[in-house]
């Protein structure tokens, strides 16, 4: 650039002009910003004061409303006290009342409606028929009398209605609509107004308000005041009253002072809001629906209410808009309803005073900014511009080679002083450049000396070293390589690098070439070609040598002898991956091969089958002939499998007598079945073990691999499940896995886990089926039958969970609970003058449990039951495993005084010789012999024979499964007096016993 141009005037491009303009703009912006912030601060202060005014406006109203709620709660509690005394006091229980007129409906309900009293008020009552008792006959009459006095007072101005609901779904209500219209199957326990009064939801027994909910009998939105009804420490039910939503809204004024009012519940739903009240009352719903009016709130207000509820605060202030009109609000929580009352007014009313002074603030700050600009401009010209011109002059002298002036520039402690310092230092650095060049030449000489030392190190290295050109042709080999291979140096020079490897390792050539072309590097283990023809394993590493431009111009290869390491690895792998007895693959190697096969199968061009089997009766042979014979047998089986199967198939011993085979190239089940038959035929040939000859068989589980095969653990599990299914089919066979096996196993595991939870959470209940003397039709006993009511799955049949409980041992804990519950039930029945026997089923595990006798002693002592009334039912099969032990256990049970019954007689062993030895009292004829009487004459003959035999042995008889009059007549003729079955009653829970007894004794069956 021509230096003459630098002397020209810059005009507006001058730095002083640009800085002045920039500073003017900054000051103006700063002034306006300050004015804005001051006005904003004033607005914020004024809004804060307005919030305080709004808060104070709502406090008197909240106090009046809370007083009104307290008064209603006091009235409700007093009414609850009156009802409690009128229904459950000793005076009430002794009082004779005129029975109410009851209507028994076909829908299973009992309803009663009172006549209109002098006050024009009528009440009605409802109860499901299955809950009816003498107690409720009294309650029907007494509540009608009480409601005729209380209802006119409570349903005048205080409440819309008044009602009492018991635990057994009894309701007395005025007005009568609910009791007259409620469905017979309606469960009050599911209603919000009942649930809030239960001990679980209300442990403090306090009067409580429900949320606003929809009542589909009244067809309107209501809120209920619920008071738990307790007497003698026992929860009897609840009393309650409702207030209609419109009447509740009428308690709130539209305005408080000059502000408007709105009301929200604890969930942020609108109760009262200007312009929304009529909309809310017109909203429909279904029974127990809670009021959902949150979407009626303005959007901005709704988000602030959500934040208030989420943070559980008692009050809040803020702003929101309605129809482009901005408002401020203050909201507070009041205690009893857990509701919020808010007051609000328009934003413009609150901020009218601040708008007048806003223009004055802005004008004042603009004037201030102009004065600051003038002052800064003068200061900048003196401190900055003159010093920059001096620096420009010095730079011209440096360009002419004069460095002294540049090094004498004033160095102040500011940015321009720093610039002067750096500019002066630049001249000194130029002089130093030549010295740096001389230093670089000296360092190059040192590097050449190091290269010569490195060459000597390679020459005498303990590792074989090879250097090639960029095309991998050998240019240099060190003496160590010649020593290791036995070849002369000329053998390698000019040859490709891969000439170092044994011909057997040429399979790696392609991978090595690909790695060197792609990454210019390769490292791995290989066999080194040598004159001794020995296995010379080396760790070979090939790395590039690059020039200054990072271009590869040579390669260096180094090789270390690792033959000893490889031999050690081979021996370790033999121990780690092969069975020491049979020489077959062990579990670890088999899983590795299975994983590889799965990976190949996932690519879609490989298929295989997995066999999983063990030797049937191996344990018997092992225990009989000894472990040495067992090992000899396993070795013979392994040798036969190796001879009959292909070399590419993987055969493994997984442990004990468990074997697995991985068959490659098996595409369908027919091929797999053929191999399975081959294995079974091979193993079925006699095997000589010393002087003994044995024949073994195998139960084989088979699973086929496919592209969608799961992981190896799952595949092994599938084959294992299939093997156990083969064993279940009788052994010496094979079975293919299918999804039902997995589903059955998962279901069994699920039931087992849920069973443990069910026992812990007491999800079980006992049902009782009566045993009837058909001569006088009197109940002589009950059989206790367990039922499982799962909280999510509902009823689970006993035949689904009892076998699992038996297999897992949970049946002992479950059986103990049944003993306690059934004996306590029998004692309760005795106290009600229904003394009868109780029949309890024992499982095989329970019968053999050593704690059974002490447990029975404790149960008899604690419950107070007469031991003779306990009938323990045993099955034939549980007694036959250890007959002598069973007889001893039965005598110990008889010593306690209990009776023993043989259950389901005729379906098990039915050995008369054993039956004569067993100390039995009762014989139960199985339902399978009864159900086809009188159609099946064979069943009639068998049943008659069983009855005659039992009478000869002086055994009592009980016939199970009796369902018809003809079966009753047949059993009467054959002198079988006691029967049990659906003809008289199905099994029922304890609370239905009274109705069942009335039905039987009243001949209503």
PDB file of C-alpha atoms in Angstrom, residues 844 847-848 874-887 890 902 905 907-918 920:
ATOM      1  CA  UNK A 844     -49.367 -85.525  51.542  1.00  0.00           C
ATOM      2  CA  UNK A 847     -49.510 -85.522  56.689  1.00  0.00           C
ATOM      3  CA  UNK A 848     -45.777 -86.350  56.667  1.00  0.00           C
ATOM      4  CA  UNK A 874     -56.672 -88.460  53.852  1.00  0.00           C
ATOM      5  CA  UNK A 875     -56.341 -89.861  50.322  1.00  0.00           C
ATOM      6  CA  UNK A 876     -55.439 -93.469  49.544  1.00  0.00           C
ATOM      7  CA  UNK A 877     -52.353 -92.461  47.522  1.00  0.00           C
ATOM      8  CA  UNK A 878     -50.695 -90.460  50.315  1.00  0.00           C
ATOM      9  CA  UNK A 879     -50.804 -93.469  52.654  1.00  0.00           C
ATOM     10  CA  UNK A 880     -49.297 -96.063  50.305  1.00  0.00           C
ATOM     11  CA  UNK A 881     -45.726 -94.724  49.934  1.00  0.00           C
ATOM     12  CA  UNK A 882     -44.690 -95.771  53.463  1.00  0.00           C
ATOM     13  CA  UNK A 883     -47.505 -97.902  54.862  1.00  0.00           C
ATOM     14  CA  UNK A 884     -45.913 -98.576  58.263  1.00  0.00           C
ATOM     15  CA  UNK A 885     -44.989 -94.928  58.734  1.00  0.00           C
ATOM     16  CA  UNK A 886     -48.511 -93.878  57.710  1.00  0.00           C
ATOM     17  CA  UNK A 887     -50.110 -96.270  60.231  1.00  0.00           C
ATOM     18  CA  UNK A 890     -52.498 -92.133  62.000  1.00  0.00           C
ATOM     19  CA  UNK A 902     -60.391 -91.902  53.783  1.00  0.00           C
ATOM     20  CA  UNK A 905     -62.396 -93.972  48.127  1.00  0.00           C
ATOM     21  CA  UNK A 907     -60.062 -93.872  42.926  1.00  0.00           C
ATOM     22  CA  UNK A 908     -56.654 -94.917  44.327  1.00  0.00           C
ATOM     23  CA  UNK A 909     -55.137 -98.203  45.389  1.00  0.00           C
ATOM     24  CA  UNK A 910     -58.307 -99.464  47.163  1.00  0.00           C
ATOM     25  CA  UNK A 911     -56.365-102.264  48.840  1.00  0.00           C
ATOM     26  CA  UNK A 912     -58.716-103.999  51.292  1.00  0.00           C
ATOM     27  CA  UNK A 913     -55.822-105.481  53.250  1.00  0.00           C
ATOM     28  CA  UNK A 914     -54.418-102.026  53.939  1.00  0.00           C
ATOM     29  CA  UNK A 915     -57.874-100.564  54.544  1.00  0.00           C
ATOM     30  CA  UNK A 916     -58.367-103.129  57.337  1.00  0.00           C
ATOM     31  CA  UNK A 917     -55.050-102.120  59.000  1.00  0.00           C
ATOM     32  CA  UNK A 918     -55.616 -98.361  58.849  1.00  0.00           C
ATOM     33  CA  UNK A 920     -60.075 -95.147  60.042  1.00  0.00           C
TER      34      UNK A 920
END
